[in-house]
mmCIF file of C-alpha atoms in Angstrom:
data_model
loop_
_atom_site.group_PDB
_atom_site.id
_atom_site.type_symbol
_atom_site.label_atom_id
_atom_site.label_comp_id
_atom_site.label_asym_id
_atom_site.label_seq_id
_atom_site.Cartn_x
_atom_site.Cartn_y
_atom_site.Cartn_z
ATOM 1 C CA UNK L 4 0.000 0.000 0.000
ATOM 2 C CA UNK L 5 1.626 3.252 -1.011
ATOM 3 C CA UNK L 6 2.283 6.186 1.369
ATOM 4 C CA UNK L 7 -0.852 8.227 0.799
ATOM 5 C CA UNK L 8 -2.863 5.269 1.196
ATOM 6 C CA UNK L 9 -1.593 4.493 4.411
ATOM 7 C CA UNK L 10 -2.218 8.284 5.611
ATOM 8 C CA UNK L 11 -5.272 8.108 4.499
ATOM 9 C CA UNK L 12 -5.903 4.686 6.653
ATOM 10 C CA UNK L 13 -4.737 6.228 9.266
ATOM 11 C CA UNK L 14 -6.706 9.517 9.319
ATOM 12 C CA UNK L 15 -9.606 7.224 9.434
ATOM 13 C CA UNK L 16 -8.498 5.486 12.236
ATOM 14 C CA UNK L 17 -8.149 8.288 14.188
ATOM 15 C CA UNK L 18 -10.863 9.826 13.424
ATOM 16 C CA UNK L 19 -13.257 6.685 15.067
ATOM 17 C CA UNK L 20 -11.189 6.263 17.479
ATOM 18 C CA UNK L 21 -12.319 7.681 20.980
ATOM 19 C CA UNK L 22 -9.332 7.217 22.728
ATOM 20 C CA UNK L 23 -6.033 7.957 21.079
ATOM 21 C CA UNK L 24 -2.737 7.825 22.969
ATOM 22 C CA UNK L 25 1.030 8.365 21.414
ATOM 23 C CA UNK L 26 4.122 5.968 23.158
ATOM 24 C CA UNK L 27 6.955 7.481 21.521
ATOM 25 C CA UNK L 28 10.705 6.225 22.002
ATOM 26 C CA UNK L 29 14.049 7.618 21.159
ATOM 27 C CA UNK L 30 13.514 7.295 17.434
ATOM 28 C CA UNK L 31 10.907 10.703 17.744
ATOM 29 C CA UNK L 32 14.410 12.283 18.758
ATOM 30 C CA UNK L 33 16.839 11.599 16.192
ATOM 31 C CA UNK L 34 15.518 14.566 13.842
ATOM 32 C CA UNK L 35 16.305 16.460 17.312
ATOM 33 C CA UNK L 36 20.383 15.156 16.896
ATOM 34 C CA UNK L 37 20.076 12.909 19.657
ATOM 35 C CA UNK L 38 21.322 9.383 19.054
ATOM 36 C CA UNK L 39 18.745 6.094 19.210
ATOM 37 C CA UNK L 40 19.756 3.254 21.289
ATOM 38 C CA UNK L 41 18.948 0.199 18.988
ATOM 39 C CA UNK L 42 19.867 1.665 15.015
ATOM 40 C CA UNK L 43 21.549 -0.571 13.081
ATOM 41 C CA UNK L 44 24.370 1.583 12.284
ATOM 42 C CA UNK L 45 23.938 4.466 14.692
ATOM 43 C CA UNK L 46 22.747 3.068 17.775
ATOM 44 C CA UNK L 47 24.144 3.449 21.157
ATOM 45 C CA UNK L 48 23.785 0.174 22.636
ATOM 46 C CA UNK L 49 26.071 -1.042 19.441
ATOM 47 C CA UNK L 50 28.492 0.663 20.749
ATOM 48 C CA UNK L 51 28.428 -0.285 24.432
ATOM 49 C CA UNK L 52 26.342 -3.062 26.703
ATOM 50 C CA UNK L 53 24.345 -1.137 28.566
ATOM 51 C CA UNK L 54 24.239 -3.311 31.601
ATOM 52 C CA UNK L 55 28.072 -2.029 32.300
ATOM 53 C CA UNK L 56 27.227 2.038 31.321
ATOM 54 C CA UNK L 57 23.787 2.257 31.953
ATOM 55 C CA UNK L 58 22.609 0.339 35.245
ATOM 56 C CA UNK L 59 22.559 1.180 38.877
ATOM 57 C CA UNK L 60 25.517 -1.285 39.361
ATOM 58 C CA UNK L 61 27.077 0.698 36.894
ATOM 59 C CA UNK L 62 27.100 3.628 38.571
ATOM 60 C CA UNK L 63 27.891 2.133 41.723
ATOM 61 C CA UNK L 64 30.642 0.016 40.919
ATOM 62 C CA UNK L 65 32.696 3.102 38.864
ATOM 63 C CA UNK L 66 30.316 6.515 39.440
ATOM 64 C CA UNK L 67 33.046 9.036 37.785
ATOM 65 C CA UNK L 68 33.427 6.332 34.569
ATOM 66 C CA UNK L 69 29.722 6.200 34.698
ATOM 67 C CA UNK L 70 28.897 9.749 34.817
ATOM 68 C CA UNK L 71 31.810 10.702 31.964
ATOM 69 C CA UNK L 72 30.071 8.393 29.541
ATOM 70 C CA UNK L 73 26.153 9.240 29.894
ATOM 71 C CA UNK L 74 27.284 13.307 30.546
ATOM 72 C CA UNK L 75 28.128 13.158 27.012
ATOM 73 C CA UNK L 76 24.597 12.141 25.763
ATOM 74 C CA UNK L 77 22.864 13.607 28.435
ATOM 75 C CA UNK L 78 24.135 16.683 27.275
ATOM 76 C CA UNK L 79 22.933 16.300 23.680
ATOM 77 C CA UNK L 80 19.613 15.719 24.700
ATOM 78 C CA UNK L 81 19.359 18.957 27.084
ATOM 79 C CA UNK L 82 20.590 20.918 24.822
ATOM 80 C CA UNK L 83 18.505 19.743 22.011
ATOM 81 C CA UNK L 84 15.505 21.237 20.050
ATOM 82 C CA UNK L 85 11.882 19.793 19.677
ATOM 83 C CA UNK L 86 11.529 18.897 15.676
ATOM 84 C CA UNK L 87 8.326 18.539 13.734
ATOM 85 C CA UNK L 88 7.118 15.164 15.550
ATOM 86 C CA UNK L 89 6.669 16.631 18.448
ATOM 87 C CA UNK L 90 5.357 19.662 17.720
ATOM 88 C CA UNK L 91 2.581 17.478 15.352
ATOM 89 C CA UNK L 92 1.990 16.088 19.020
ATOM 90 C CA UNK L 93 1.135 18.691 20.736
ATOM 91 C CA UNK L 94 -0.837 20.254 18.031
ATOM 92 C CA UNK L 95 -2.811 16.752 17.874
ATOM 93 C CA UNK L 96 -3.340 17.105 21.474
ATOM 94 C CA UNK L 97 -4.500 20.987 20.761
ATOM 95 C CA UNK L 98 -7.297 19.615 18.027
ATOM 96 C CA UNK L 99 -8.279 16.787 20.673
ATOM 97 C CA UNK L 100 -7.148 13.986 18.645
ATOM 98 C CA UNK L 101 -4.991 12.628 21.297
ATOM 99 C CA UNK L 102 -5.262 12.183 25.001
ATOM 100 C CA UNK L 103 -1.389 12.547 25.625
ATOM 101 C CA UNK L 104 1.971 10.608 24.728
ATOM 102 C CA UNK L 105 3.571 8.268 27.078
ATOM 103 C CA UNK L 106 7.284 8.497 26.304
ATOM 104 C CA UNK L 107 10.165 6.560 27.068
ATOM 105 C CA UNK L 108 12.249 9.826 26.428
ATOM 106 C CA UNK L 109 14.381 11.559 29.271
ATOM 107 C CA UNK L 110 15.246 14.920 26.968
ATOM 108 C CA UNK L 111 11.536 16.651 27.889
ATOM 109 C CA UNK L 112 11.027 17.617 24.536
ATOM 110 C CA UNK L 113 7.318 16.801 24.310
ATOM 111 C CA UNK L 114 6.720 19.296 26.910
ATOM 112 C CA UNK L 115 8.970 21.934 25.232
ATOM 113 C CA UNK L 116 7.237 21.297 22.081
ATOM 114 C CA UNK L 117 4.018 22.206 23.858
ATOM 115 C CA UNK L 118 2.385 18.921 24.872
ATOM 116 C CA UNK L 119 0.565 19.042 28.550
ATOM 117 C CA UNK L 120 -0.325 14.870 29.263
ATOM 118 C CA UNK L 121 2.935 13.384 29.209
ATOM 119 C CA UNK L 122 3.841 10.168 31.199
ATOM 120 C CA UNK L 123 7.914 9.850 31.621
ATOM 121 C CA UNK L 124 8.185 6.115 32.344
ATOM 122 C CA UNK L 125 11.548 6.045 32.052
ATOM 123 C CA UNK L 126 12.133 9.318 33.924
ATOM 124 C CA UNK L 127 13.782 12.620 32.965
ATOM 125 C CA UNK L 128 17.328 14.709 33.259
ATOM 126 C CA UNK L 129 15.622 17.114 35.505
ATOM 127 C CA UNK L 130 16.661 16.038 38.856
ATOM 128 C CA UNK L 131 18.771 14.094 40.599
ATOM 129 C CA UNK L 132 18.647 12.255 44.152
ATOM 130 C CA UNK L 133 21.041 10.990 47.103
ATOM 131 C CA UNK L 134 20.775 6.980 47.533
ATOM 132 C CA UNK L 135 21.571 7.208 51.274
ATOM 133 C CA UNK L 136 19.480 10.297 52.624
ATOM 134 C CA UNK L 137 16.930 10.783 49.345
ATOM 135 C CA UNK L 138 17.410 14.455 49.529
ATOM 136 C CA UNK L 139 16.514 15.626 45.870
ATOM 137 C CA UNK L 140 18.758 18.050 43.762
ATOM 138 C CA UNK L 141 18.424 20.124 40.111
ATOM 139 C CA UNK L 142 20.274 18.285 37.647
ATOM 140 C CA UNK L 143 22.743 21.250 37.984
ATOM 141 C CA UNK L 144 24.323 19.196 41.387
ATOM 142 C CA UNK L 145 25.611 16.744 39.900
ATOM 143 C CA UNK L 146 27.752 18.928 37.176
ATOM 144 C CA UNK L 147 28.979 20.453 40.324
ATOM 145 C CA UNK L 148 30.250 16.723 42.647
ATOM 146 C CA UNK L 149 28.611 13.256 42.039
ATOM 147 C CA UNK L 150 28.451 13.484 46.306
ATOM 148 C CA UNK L 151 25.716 14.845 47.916
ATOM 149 C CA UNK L 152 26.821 17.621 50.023
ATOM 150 C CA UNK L 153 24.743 17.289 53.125
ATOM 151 C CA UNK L 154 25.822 13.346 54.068
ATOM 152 C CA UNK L 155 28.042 12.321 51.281
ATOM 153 C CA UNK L 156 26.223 10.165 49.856
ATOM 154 C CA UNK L 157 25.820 9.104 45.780
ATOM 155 C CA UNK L 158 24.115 11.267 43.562
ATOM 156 C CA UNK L 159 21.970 9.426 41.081
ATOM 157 C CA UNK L 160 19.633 10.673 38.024
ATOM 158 C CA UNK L 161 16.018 10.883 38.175
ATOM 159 C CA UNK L 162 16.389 7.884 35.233
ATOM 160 C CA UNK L 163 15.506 4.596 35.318
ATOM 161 C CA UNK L 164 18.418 2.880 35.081
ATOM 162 C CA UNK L 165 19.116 -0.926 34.246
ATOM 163 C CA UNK L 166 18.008 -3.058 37.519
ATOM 164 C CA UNK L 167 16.008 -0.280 38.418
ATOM 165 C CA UNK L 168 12.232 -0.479 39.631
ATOM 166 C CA UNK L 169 9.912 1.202 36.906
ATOM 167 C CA UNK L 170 8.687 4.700 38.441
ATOM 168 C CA UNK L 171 4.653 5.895 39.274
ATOM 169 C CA UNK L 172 4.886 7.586 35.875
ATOM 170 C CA UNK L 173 4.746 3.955 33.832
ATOM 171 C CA UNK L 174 1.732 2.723 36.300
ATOM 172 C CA UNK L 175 -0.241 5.638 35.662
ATOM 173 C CA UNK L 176 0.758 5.036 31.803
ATOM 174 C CA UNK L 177 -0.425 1.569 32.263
ATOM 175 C CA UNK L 178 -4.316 3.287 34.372
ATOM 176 C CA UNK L 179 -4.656 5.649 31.226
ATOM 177 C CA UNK L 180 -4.078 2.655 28.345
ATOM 178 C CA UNK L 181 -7.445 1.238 29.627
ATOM 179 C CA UNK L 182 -9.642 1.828 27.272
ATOM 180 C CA UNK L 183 -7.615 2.914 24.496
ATOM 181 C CA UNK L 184 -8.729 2.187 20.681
ATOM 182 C CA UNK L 185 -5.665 3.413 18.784
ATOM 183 C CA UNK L 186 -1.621 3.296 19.661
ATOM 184 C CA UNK L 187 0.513 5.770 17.801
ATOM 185 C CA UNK L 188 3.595 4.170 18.248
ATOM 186 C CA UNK L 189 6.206 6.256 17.193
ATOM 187 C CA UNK L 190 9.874 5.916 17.385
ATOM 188 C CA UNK L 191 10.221 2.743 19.367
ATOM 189 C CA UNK L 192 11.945 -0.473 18.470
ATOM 190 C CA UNK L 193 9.347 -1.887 20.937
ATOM 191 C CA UNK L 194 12.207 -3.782 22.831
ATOM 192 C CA UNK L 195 12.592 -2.475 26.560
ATOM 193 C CA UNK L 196 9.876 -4.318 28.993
ATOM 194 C CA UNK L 197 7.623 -3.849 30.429
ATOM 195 C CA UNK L 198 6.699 -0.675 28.451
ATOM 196 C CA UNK L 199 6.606 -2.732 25.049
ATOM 197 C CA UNK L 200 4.178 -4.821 26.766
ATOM 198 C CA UNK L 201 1.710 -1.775 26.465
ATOM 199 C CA UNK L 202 0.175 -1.977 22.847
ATOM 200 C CA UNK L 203 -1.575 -5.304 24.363
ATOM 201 C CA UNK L 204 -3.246 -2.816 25.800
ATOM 202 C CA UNK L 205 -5.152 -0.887 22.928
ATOM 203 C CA UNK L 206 -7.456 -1.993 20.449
ATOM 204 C CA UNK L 207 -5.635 -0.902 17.480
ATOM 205 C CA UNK L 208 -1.782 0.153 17.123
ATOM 206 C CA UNK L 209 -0.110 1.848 14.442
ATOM 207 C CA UNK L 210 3.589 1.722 14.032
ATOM 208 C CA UNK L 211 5.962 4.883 12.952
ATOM 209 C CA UNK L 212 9.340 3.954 12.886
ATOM 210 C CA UNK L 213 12.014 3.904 10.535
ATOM 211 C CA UNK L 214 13.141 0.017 10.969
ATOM 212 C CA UNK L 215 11.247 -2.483 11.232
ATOM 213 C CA UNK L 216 9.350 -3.762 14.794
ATOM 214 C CA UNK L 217 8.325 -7.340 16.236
ATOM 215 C CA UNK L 218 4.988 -5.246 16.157
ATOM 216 C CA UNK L 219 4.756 -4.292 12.268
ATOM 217 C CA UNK L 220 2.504 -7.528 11.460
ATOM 218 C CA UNK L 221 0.374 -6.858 14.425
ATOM 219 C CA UNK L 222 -0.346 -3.309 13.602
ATOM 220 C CA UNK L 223 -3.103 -2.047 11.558
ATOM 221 C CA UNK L 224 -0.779 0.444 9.828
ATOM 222 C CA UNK L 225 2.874 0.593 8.988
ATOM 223 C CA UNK L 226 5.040 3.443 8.386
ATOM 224 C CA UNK L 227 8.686 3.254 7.758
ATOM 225 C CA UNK L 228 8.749 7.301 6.700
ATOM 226 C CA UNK L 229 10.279 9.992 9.150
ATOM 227 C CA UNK L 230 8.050 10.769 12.017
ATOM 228 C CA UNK L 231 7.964 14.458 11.483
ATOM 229 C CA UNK L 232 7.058 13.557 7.873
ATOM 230 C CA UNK L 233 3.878 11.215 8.764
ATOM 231 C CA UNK L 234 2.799 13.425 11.542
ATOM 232 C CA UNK L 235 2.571 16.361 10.190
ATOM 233 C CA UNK L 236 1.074 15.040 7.318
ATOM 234 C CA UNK L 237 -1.455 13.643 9.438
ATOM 235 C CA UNK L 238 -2.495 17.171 11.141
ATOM 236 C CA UNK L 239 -2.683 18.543 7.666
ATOM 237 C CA UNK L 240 -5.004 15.543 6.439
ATOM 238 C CA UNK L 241 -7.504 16.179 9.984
ATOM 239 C CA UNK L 242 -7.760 19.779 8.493
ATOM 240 C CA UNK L 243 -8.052 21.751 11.983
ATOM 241 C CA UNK L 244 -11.300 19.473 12.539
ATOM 242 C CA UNK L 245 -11.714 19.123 16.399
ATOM 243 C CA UNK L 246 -10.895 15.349 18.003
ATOM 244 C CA UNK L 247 -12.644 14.046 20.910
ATOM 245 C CA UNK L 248 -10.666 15.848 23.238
ATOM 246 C CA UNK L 249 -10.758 19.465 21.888
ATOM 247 C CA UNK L 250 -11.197 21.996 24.932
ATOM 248 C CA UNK L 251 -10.233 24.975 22.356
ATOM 249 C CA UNK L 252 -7.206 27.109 21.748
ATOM 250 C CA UNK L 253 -4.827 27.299 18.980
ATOM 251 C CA UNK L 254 -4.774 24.112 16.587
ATOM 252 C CA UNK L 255 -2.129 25.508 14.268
ATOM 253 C CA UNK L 256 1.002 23.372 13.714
ATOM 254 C CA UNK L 257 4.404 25.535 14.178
ATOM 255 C CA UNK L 258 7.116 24.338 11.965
ATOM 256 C CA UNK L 259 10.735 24.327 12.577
#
């Protein structure tokens, strides 16, 4: 089925569904400059296991190698842009075609790109936290010492690490799936448990990504195109009708 086709498949979708949510993963992000984890070619986790850069042990077994190697991504992704996808997001959201976009994105770029109903379950760059007295920090501490300075403790992202516990953000994802008629998953190799576990959840799921998923032949539509490319597209094809969720406001799409 050719690429207009599939748009238009999709417009329809959305438009009878009553309940559309967004689960975006790093691949939204790329057009943004910040690396994927699982590319062929590009990927981070290609280049290094992240059980030994990316896990609690990690960082407690070697906290200044640990912090040198994720500062340098880290640091991408704050200083990085929202591109088109998102901003097609939070227009979506605008028009009330979408309830909100769970993410398993750390950079906040959803909510610089204007969305409100974001769930983070995998945690953000905004924060930080001691392990021994739980005193929280600005991520701005730990650029200053990786010890916190009232009992010397570790400092330690608010990210969910490898071997860590999932956070209240991905079990409120899970309370707001019920229900759900269409998945926009976008960006998302559909890899990492328990969060790829969530399309189960929805009656219909349509995949955005620029490899292929084990998800592709369960989905209803396919697209291999850009994100930015397939989203806007799509806001251009709902032609500023109002979704489900419309409460008013601005519906135009900003481009950058």
């Amino acid at each position: 089925m050719n690429y207009q086709n599939r748009l238009q498949q999709l417009t329809e979708l959305i438009k009878k569904a009553g309940k559309t949510i967004a689960l975006t993963g790093a691949g939204i992000s790329t057009e943004s400059g910040i690396p994927d984890f699982r590319s062929k070619n590009t990927g981070l986790w290609n280049q290094y296991d992240p059980q030994e850069v990316a896990s609690i042990q990690a960082l407690k077994k070697n906290p200044e190698s640990f912090y040198a190697l994720n500062f340098q991504w880290w640091d991408v992704c704050l200083k990085a842009k929202p591109n088109n996808a998102h901003f097609a997001l939070a227009r979506l959201e605008k028009m009330g075609w979408l309830l909100g976009v769970i993410t398993q994105n750390i950079d906040g770029l959803h909510q610089h790109a204007g969305s409100k109903r974001v769930w983070e379950v995998h945690g953000n760059l905004k924060g930080c936290s001691c392990l021994s007295c739980k005193k929280q920090f600005d991520m701005g501490q730990l650029h200053k010492q990786l010890r916190c300075p009232f009992c010397g403790g570790l400092l330690r992202p608010d990210v969910v690490l490898f071997g860590d516990a999932m956070p209240e953000d991905f079990f409120m994802a899970e309370k707001v799936m019920s229900g759900c008629q269409l998945l926009l998953v976008i960006g998302s190799s559909l890899q990492v448990y328990p969060v790829a576990s969530l399309p189960q959840l929805s009656s219909k799921t349509v995949i955005i990504n620029k490899e292929p998923t084990t998800w592709d032949k369960h989905s209803d539509v396919v697209f291999h195109e850009p994100a930015s490319q397939v989203l806007c597209d799509l806001v251009d094809s709902l032609n500023n009708l109002q979704g489900p969720f419309y409460t008013g406001g601005d519906k135009t799409i900003h481009k950058i």
